[in-house]
Coordinates of C-alpha atoms and ligand atoms in Angstrom, one line a residue:
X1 CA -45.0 -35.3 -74.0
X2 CA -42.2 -36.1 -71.9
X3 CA -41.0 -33.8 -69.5
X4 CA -38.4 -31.6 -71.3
X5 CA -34.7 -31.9 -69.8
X6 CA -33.5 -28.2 -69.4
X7 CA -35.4 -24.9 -69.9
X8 CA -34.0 -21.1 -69.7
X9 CA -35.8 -18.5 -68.2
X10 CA -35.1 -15.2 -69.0
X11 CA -35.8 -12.7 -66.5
X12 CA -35.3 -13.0 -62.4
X13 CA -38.0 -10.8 -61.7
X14 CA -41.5 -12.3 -60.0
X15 CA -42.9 -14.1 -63.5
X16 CA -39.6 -15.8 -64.0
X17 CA -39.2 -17.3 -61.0
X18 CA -42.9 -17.9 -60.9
X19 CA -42.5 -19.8 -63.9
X20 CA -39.6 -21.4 -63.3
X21 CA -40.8 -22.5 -59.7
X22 CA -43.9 -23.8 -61.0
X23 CA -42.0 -25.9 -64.0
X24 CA -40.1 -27.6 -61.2
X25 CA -43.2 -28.2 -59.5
X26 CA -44.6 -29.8 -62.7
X27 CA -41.7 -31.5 -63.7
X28 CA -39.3 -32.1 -61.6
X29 CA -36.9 -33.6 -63.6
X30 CA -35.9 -30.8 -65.3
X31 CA -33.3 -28.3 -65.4
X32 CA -33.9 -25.1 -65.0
X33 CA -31.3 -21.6 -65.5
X34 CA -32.9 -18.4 -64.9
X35 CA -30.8 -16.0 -66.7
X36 CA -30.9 -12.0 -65.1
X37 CA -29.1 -9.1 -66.6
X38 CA -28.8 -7.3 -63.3
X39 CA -26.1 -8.4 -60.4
X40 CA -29.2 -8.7 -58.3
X41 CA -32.5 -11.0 -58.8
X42 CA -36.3 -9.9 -58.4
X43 CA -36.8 -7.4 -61.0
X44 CA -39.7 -4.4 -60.4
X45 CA -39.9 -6.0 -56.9
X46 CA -36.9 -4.6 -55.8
X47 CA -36.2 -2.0 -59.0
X48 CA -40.0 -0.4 -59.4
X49 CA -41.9 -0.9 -56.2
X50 CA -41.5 2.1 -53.9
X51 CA -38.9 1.5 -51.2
X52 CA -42.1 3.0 -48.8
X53 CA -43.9 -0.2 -49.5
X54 CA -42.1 -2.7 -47.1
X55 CA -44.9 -5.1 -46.6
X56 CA -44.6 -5.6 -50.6
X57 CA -41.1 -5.6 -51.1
X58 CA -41.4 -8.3 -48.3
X59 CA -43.2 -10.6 -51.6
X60 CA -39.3 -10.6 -52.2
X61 CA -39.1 -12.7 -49.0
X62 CA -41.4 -15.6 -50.8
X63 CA -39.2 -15.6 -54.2
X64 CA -36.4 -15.9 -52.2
X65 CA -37.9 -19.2 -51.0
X66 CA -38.5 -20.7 -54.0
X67 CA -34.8 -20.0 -55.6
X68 CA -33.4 -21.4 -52.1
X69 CA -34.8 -24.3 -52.4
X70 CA -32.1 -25.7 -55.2
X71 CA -34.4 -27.0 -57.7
X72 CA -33.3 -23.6 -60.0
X73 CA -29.8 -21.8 -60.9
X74 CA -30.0 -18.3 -60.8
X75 CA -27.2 -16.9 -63.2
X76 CA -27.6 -13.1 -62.7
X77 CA -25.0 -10.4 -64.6
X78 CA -25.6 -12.2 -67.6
X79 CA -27.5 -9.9 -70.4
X80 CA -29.2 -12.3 -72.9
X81 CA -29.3 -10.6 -76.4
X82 CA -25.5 -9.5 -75.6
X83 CA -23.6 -11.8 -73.9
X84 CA -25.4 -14.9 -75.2
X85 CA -27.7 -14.8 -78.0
X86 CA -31.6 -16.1 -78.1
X87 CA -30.5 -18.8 -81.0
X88 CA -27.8 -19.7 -78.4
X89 CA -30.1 -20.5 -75.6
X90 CA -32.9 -22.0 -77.8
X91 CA -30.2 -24.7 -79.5
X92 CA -29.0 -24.8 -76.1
X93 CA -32.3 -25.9 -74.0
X94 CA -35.1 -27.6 -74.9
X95 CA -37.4 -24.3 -73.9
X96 CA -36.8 -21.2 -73.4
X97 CA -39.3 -18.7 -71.6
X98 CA -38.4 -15.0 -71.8
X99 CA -39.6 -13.1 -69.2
X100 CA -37.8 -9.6 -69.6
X101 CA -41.0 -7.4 -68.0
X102 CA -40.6 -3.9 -69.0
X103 CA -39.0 -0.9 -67.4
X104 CA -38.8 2.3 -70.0
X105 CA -41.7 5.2 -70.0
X106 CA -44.0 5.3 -73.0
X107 CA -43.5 8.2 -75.1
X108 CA -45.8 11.3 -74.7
X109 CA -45.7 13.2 -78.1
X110 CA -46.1 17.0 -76.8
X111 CA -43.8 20.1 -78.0
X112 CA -41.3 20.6 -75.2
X113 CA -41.2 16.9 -74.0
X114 CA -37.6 16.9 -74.5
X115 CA -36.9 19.8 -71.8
X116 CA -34.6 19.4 -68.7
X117 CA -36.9 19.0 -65.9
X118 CA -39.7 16.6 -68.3
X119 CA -39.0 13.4 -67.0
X120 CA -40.4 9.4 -67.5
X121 CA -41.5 8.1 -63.7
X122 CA -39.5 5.0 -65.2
X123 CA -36.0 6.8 -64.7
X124 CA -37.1 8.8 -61.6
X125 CA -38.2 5.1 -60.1
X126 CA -35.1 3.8 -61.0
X127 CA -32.9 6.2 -59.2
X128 CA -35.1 6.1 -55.9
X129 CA -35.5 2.4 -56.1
X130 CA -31.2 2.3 -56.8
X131 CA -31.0 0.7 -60.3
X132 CA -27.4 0.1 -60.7
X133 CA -27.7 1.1 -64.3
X134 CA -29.4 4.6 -64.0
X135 CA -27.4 7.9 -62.7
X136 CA -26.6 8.4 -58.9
X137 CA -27.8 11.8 -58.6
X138 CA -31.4 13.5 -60.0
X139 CA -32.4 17.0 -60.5
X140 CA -34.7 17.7 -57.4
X141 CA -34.4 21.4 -57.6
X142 CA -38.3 22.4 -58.1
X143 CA -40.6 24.4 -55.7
X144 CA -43.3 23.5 -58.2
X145 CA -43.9 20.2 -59.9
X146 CA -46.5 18.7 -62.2
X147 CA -47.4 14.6 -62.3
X148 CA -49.3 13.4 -65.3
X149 CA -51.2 10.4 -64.7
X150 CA -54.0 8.5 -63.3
X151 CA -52.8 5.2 -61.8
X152 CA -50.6 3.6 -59.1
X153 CA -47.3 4.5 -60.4
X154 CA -48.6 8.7 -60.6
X155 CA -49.7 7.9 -56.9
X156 CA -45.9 6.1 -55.8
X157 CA -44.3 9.4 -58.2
X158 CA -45.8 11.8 -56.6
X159 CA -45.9 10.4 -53.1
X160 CA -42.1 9.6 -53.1
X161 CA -41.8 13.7 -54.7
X162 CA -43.5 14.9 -51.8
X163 CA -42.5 13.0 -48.8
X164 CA -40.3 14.8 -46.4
X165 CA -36.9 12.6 -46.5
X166 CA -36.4 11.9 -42.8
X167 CA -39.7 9.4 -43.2
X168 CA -37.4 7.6 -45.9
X169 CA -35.0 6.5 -43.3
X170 CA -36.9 3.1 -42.0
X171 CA -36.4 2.1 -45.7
X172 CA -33.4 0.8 -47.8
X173 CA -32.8 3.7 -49.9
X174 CA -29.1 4.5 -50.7
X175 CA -27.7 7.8 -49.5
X176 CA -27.4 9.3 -52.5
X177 CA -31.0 8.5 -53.0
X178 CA -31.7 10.7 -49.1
X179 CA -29.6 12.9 -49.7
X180 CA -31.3 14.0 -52.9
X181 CA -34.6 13.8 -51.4
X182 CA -33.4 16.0 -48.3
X183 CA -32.4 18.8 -50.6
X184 CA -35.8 18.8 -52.8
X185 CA -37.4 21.9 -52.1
X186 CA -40.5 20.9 -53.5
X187 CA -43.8 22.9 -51.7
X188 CA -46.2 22.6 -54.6
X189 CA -47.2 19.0 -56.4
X190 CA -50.0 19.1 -59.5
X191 CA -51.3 15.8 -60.3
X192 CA -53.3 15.7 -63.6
X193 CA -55.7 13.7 -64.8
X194 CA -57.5 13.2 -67.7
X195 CA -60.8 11.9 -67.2
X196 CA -62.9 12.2 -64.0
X197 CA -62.5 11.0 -60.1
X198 CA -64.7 7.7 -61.1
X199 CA -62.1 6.8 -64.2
X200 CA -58.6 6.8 -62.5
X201 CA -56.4 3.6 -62.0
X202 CA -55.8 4.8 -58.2
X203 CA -56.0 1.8 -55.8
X204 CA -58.5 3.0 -53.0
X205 CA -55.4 2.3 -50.2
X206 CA -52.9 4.1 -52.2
X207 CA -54.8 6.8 -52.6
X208 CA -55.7 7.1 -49.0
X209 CA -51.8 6.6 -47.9
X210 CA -51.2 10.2 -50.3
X211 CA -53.2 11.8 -47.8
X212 CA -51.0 10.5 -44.5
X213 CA -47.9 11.7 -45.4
X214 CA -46.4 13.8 -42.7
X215 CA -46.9 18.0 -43.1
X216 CA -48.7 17.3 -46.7
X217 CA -52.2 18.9 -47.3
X218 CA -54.0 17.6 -50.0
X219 CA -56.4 19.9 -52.3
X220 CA -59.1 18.6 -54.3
X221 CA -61.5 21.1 -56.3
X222 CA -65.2 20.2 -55.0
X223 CA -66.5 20.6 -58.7
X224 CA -64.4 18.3 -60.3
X225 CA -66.4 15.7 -57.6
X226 CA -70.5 17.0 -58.0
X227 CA -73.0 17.1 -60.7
X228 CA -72.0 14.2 -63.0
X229 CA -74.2 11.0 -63.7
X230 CA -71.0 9.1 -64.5
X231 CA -69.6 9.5 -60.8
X232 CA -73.1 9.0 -59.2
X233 CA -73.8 5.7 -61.4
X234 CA -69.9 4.3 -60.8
X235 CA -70.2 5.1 -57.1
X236 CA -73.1 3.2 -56.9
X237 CA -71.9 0.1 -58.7
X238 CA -67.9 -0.5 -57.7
X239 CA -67.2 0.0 -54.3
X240 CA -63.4 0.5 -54.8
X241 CA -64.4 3.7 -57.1
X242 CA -67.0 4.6 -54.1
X243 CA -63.9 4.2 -51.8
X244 CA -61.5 6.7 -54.2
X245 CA -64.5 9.2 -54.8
X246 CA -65.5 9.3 -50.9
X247 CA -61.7 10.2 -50.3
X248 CA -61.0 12.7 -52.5
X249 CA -64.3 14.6 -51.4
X250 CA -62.8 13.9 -47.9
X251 CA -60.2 15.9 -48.6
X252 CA -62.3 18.5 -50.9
X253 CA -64.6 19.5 -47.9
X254 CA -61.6 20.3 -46.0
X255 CA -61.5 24.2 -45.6
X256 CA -58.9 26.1 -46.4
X257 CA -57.9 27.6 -43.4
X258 CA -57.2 23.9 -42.1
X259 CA -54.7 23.4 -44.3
X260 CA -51.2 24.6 -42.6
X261 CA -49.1 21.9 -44.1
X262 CA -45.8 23.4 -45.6
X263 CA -46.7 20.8 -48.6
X264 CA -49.5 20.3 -50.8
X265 CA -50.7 18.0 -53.6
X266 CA -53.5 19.4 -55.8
X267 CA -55.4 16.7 -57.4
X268 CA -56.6 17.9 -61.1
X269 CA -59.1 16.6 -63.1
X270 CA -60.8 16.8 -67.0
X271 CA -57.2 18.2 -68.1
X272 CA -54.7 16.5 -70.7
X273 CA -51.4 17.6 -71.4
X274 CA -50.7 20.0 -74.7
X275 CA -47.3 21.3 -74.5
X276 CA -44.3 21.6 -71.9
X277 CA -43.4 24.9 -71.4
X278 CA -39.8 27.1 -71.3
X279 CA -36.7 27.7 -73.7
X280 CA -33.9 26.0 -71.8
X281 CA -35.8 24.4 -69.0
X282 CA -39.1 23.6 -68.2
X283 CA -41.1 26.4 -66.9
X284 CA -44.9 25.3 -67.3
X285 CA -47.0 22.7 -68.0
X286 CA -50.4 23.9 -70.9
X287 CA -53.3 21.6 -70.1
X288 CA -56.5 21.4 -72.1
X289 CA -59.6 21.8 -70.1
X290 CA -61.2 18.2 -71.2
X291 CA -65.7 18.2 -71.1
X292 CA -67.1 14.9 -69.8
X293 CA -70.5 13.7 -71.7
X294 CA -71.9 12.1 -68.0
X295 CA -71.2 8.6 -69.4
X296 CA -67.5 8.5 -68.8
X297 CA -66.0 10.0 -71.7
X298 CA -64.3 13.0 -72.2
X299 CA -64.0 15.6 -75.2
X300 CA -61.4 18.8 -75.6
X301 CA -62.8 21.9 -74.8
X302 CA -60.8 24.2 -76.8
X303 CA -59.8 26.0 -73.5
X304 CA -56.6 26.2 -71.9
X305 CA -54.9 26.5 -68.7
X306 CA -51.5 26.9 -68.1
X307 CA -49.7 25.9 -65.0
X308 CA -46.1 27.5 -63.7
X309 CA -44.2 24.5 -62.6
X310 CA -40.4 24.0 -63.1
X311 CA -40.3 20.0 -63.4
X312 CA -42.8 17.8 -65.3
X313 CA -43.1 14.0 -64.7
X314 CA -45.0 11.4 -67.0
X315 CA -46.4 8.4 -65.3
X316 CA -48.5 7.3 -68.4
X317 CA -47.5 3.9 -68.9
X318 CA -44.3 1.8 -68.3
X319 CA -43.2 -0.3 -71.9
X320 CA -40.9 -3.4 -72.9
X321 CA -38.2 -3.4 -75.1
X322 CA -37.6 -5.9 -77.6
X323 CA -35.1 -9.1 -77.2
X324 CA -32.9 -9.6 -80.4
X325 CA -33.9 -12.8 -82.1
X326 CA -38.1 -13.0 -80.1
X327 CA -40.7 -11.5 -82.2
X328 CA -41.8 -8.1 -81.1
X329 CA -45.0 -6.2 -81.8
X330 CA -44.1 -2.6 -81.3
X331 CA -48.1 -1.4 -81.6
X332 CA -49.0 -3.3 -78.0
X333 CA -45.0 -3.6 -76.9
X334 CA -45.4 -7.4 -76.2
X335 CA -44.3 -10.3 -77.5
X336 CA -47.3 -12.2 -79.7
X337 CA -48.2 -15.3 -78.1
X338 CA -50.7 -17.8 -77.9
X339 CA -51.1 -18.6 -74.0
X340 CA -47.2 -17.6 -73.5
X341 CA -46.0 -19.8 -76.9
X342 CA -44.6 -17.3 -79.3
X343 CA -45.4 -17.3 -82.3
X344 CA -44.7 -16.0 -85.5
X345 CA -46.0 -13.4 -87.9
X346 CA -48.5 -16.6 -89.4
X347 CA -49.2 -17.0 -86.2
X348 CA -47.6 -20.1 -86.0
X349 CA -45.4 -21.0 -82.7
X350 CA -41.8 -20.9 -82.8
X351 CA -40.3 -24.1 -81.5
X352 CA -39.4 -24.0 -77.8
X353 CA -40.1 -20.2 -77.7
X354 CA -42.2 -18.9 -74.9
X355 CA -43.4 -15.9 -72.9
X356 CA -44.8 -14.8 -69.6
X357 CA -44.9 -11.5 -67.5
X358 CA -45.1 -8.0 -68.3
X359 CA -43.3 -8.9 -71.7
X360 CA -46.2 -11.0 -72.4
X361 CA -49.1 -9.2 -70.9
X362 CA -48.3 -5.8 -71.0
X363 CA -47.3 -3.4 -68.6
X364 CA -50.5 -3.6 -65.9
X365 CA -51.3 -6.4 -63.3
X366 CA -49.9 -6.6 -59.6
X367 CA -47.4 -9.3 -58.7
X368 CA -50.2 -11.7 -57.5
X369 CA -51.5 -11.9 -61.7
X370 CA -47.9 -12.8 -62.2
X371 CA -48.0 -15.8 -61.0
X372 CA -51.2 -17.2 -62.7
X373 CA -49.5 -15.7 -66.2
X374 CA -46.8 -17.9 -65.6
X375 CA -49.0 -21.1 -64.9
X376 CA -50.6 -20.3 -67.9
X377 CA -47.1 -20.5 -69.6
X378 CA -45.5 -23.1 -68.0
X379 CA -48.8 -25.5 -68.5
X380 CA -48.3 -24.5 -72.6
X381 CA -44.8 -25.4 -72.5
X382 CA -45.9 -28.8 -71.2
X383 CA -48.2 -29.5 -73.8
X384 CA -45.7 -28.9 -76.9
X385 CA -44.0 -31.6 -78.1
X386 CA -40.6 -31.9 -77.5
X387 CA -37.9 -31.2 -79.6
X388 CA -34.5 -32.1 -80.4
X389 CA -31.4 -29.7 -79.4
X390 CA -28.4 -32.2 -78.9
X391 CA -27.6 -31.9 -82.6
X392 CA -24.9 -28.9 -82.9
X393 CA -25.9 -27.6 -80.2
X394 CA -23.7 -25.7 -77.9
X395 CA -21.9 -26.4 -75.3
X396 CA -24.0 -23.8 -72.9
X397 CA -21.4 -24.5 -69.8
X398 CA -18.5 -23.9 -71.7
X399 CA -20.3 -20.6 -73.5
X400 CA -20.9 -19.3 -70.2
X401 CA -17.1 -20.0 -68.7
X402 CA -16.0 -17.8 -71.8
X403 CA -17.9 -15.5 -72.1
X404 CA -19.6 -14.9 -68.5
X405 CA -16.7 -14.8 -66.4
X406 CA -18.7 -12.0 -64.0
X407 CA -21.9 -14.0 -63.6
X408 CA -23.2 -14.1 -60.0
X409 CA -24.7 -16.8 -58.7
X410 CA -27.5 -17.6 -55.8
X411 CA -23.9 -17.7 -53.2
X412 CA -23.3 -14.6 -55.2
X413 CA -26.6 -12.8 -54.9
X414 CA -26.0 -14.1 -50.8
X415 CA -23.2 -12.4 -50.8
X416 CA -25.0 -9.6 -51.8
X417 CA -27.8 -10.1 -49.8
X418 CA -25.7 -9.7 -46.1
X419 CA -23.6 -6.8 -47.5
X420 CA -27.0 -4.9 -47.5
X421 CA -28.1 -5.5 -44.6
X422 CA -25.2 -5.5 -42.8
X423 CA -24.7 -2.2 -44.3
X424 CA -27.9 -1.3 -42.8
X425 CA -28.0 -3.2 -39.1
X426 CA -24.7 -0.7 -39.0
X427 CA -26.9 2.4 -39.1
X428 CA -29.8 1.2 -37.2
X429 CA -31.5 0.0 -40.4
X430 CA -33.1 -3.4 -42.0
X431 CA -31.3 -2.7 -45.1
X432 CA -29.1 -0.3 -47.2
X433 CA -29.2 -0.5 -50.9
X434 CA -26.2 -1.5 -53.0
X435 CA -26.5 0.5 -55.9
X436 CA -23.4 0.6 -58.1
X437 CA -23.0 -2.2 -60.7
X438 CA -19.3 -2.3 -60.1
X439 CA -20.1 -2.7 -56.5
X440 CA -22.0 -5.8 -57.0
X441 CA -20.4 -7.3 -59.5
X442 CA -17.4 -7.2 -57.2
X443 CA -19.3 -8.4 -53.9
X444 CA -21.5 -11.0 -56.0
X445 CA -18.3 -12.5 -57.6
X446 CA -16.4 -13.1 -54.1
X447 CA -13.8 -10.8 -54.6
X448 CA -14.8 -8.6 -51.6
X449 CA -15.4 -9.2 -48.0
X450 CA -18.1 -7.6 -46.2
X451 CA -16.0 -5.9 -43.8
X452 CA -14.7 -3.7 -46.6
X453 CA -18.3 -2.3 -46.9
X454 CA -18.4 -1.0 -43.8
X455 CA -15.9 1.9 -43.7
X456 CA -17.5 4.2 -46.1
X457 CA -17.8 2.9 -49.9
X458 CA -22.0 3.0 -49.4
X459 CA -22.7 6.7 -50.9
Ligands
LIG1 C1 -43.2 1.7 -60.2 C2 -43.9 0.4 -60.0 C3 -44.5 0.1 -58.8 C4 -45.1 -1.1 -58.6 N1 -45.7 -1.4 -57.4 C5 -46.4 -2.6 -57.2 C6 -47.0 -2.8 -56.0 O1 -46.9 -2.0 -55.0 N2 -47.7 -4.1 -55.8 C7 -47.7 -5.0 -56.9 O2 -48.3 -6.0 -56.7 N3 -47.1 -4.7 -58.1 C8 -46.5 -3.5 -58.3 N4 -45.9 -3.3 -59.5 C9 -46.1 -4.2 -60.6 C10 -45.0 -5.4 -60.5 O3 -43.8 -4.8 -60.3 C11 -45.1 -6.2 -61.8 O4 -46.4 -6.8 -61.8 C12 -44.1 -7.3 -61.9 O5 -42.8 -6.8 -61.5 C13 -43.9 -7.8 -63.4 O6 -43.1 -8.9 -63.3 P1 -42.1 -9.3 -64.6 O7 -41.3 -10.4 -64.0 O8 -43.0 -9.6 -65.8 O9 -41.2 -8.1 -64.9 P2 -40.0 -7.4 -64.1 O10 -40.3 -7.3 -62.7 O11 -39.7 -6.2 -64.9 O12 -38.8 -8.4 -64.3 C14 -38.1 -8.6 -65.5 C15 -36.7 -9.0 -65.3 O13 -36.1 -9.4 -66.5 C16 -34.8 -8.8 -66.5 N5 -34.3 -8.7 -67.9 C17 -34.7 -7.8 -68.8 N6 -34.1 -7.9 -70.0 C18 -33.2 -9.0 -69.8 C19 -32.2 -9.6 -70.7 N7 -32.0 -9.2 -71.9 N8 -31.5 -10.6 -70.2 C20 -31.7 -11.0 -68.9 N9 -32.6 -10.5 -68.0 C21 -33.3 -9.5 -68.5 C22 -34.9 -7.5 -65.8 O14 -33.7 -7.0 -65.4 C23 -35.9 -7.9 -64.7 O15 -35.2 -8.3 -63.6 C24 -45.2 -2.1 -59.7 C25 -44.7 -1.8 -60.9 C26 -44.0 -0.5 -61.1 C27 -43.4 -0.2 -62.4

C-alpha cells in the first residue's frame, strides 16, 4: 500500500515512541502526533522504574533522541478518551496506534484488602517515582511491613521500603518523596512468596542489589532452599535460577550472630496470602503454609501462619485500563489484536486501529521487548490497505486549538526538562523531580521562567 499520510500514537511512554520512531524510519513521509496524557513524556520509564536505577532511567536519554530528531510531534497534557475522543483521532488520521501501557495494581480478593495500610506497589511507585497525578504524601508509619510477590517490581517495592533515605539523595526524587522516606521507621520487611526459590520472577542482579543496601541484613530460612527435586533439577538447567538460588543460600548460611544490621528483609517462601488482618488498620498479614509436589507446583496445606505487621503491600501484577471507543478484554486486560491490528469481537480488524506495548502484550517484558512489539506493530500497519479519512473528517488542528489550549509540546517538555535539572545542579544533584501537574502545566506551557523555580516552590 502506500505509505499512509498521518498516524496518532497514543501513549509517550517507550512502545510509543518506539513505534512512532520506527514508522518514520519506514515511511518517512508520514506524519506522525504522539498524543501523552501526562505534562511529561516517557511513561513507566520515568513513572515506574525505581529512581535507584539510573543506568535505566538513562534508556530515557535514547528516546529523547529519537523525539529530537523532528520527524515526530510530541503533544503531551492531552488525555485521549477526554479531551479528544478515539472516533476523533481515527476520522482524523489515517492510523491510529494506542499505546496506553498500564499503570493500576491487579486486584487481590482477600478479606481485609480494603484496610489503611494494604496498598497496590502501583500507587506506592507512583508517589516515589513523583506521578503528578497521585498524592504528595504516603503513610510510612510501620516498624513492620509485609511485600507480597515474586518478581521485579516486589524486589524495586521492597528495596525502595527499606533503603535508608540519605542513599536516595544521588537520585531525582522530590522532597516530599525524602522526606517521607526519612521518617519511615520501618526495621522489619516480610517478602512472601508463593511458590519455591526456583519459581520467582526475581532477575538474578536485582536480587543480588537487595542484599547491598546499606545497614540491611537479609534472612532466608535454609529449609525453604534444601531437599526438593524441583530446585536441584531448575538449578541444574537455567543458570539465571542457579544464580537466584546460590544467592539466597548465600545469605541463608549466614549466621545469626553476623547479622547487626538495624534492618532486615526476611525472604518467605511456600506461603500465599488469606486475609489482611485488624479493625481499623491493618495489623497482620494470615498466610497459608503452601506444600510443593517436587515438580514445581504447589498445594494449600490447610495450615496457617499469621504474621504481625502494620502495612501490607501487593506487587502481584500491574493492569491496563480500558480506552473509550478500543475494544477491551477485561479477562487478560489487553486490547485483542492480531500482530498489534485490533480487531473486533469476530475477530475482524477495525480499520486503522492498532496496538503495541503493555496495552497490547500485557503487563510483563523489559523496555528492550518494547521495541520489537512495536516493529511488529508498525510492520502491520504497513501492510493494511489504506483508507480514506478526508471525508467529514475533522479539522484535528483546529480540535486541538479549542479544546487543548494547555498542551505542551517537545519546547514545552524542554522547558521542563532544564527546570529539573536546574533544580537539581542547585543542590548538588543531576536532577530534581517536578511533581505537581499544575507545576508543569505551567512551566511546559511558557508561562514560567526557570528562575522562579529556584526560590523554594520544589517541595
Ligand atoms: C515498577 C516498574 C519498574 C520497572 N522497571 C524496569 C526496569 O528496571 N527495566 C526495564 O527494562 N523495564 C522495567 N519496567 C518495565 C517497563 O516500564 C515497561 O516495559 C514499559 O514501560 C512498557 O511500555 P509502554 O509504553 O507499553 O507503557 P507505559 O510505559 O506505561 O507508557 C504508556 C503511556 O501512555 C500514556 N497514556 C495512558 N493513557 C493515555 C490516554 N488516555 N491518553 C494519552 N496517553 C495515555 C501514559 O501516561 C504513559 O505515558 C518496569 C515497570 C514497572 C511497573
Amino acid at each position: 500500500m502506500s505509505a499512509p499520510s498521518r498516524v496518532a500514537v497514543v501513549g509517550a511512554g517507550p512502545a510509543g515512541i518506539y513505534a512512532a520512531d520506527i514508522l518514520t524510519q519506514l515511511a518517512p513521509g508520514t506524519q506522525v502526533d504522539l498524543f501523552e496524557k501526562l505534562p511529561a513524556p516517557y511513561g513507566l520509564v520515568r513513572y515506574g522504574v525505581s529512581p535507584d536505577h539510573p543506568r535505566i532511567k538513562r534508556i530515557i536519554e535514547s528516546l529523547h533522541v529519537m523525539l529530537e530528531a523532528g520527524r515526530i510531534r510530541l503533544l503531551c497534557n492531552i488525555d485521549i478518551g477526554t479531551d479528544v475522543t478515539i472516533e476523533e483521532l481515527r476520522s482524523a488520521y489515517d492510523a491510529v496506534i494506542v499505546a496506553t501501557g498500564a499503570i493500576t495494581d491487579i486486584p487481590l480478593d482477600i478479606p481485609g484488602i480494603e484496610l489503611p495500610g494494604s496498598f497496590g506497589a502501583a500507587d506506592f511507585v507512583s508517589w516515589y517515582d513523583g506521578h503528578p497525578d497521585v498524592a504528595t504524601t504516603w503513610p510510612l508509619d510501620a516498624e513492620s511491613v509485609a511485600v507480597i510477590g515474586a518478581g521485579n517490581v516486589a524486589l524495586d517495592v521492597s528495596r525502595m521500603l527499606i533503603k535508608h533515605a540519605h542513599t536516595l539523595l544521588d537520585t531525582d526524587i522530590s522532597d516530599n518523596v525524602h522526606s517521607g522516606f526519612a521518617a519511615n521507621p520501618i526495621r522489619e520487611l516480610h517478602l512472601f512468596a508463593r511458590r519455591g526459590p526456583a519459581d520467582v520472577r526475581f532477575s538474578p542482579t536485582e536480587l543480588r542489589e537487595l542484599g547491598h543496601q546499606h545497614d540491611v541484613d537479609i534472612v532466608v530460612d535454609p529449609a525453604d532452599l534444601h531437599g526438593d527435586r524441583h530446585i536441584e533439577r531448575m538449578t541444574k538447567q537455567f543458570a539465571p535460577t542457579r544464580n537466584v538460588v546460590d544467592t539466597m543460600r548465600g545469605w541463608a548460611a549466614i549466621a545469626d550472630s553476623e547479622r547487626t544490621a538495624s534492618r532486615r528483609v526476611h525472604l518467605h517462601f511456600y506461603q500465599a496470602p488469606v486475609a489482611i488482618l485488624g479493625d481499623d488498620q491493618v495489623e497482620g498479614l494470615r498466610m497459608e503454609r503452601m506444600t510443593p509436589d517436587g515438580y514445581g507446583h504447589v498445594t494449600a496445606s490447610g495450615a496457617f501462619v499469621d504474621h504481625e505487621v502494620q502495612a501490607v503491600y501487593r506487587a502481584i501484577g500491574y493492569a491496563a485500563t480500558a480506552l473509550p471507543g478500543v475494544p477491551f478484554d477485561h479477562a487478560t486486560r489487553t486490547i485483542p489484536h492480531r500482530d498489534g491490528a485490533v480487531v473486533d469481537d469476530n475477530g475482524d480488524h477495525i480499520p486503522g486501529l492498532f496496538t503495541t506495548g503493555w496495552i497490547k502484550r500485557g503487563p510483563v517484558g523489559l523496555i528492550g521487548s518494547t521495541k520489537s512489539d512495536a516493529r511488529q506493530t508498525v510492520e502491520t500497519l504497513l501492510d493494511h490497505s489504506g483508507r480514506d479519512t478526508t471525508a467529514g473528517a475533522p479539522d484535528i488542528e483546529q480540535l486541538l486549538a479549542a479544546r487543548c489550549g494547555h498542551r505542551i509540546d517537545w519546547n514545552g517538555w524542554l522547558r521542563i526538562d532544564a527546570a529539573e535539572q536546574r533544580l537539581g545542579t542547585d543542590r548538588g544533584r543531576h536532577r530534581i523531580k517536578i511533581i505537581e501537574r499544575a507545576e508543569l502545566t505551567t512551566i511546559g506551557g511558557g508561562r514560567l521562567r526557570h528562575s522562579a523555580l529556584a526560590d523554594g516552590r520544589q517541595r
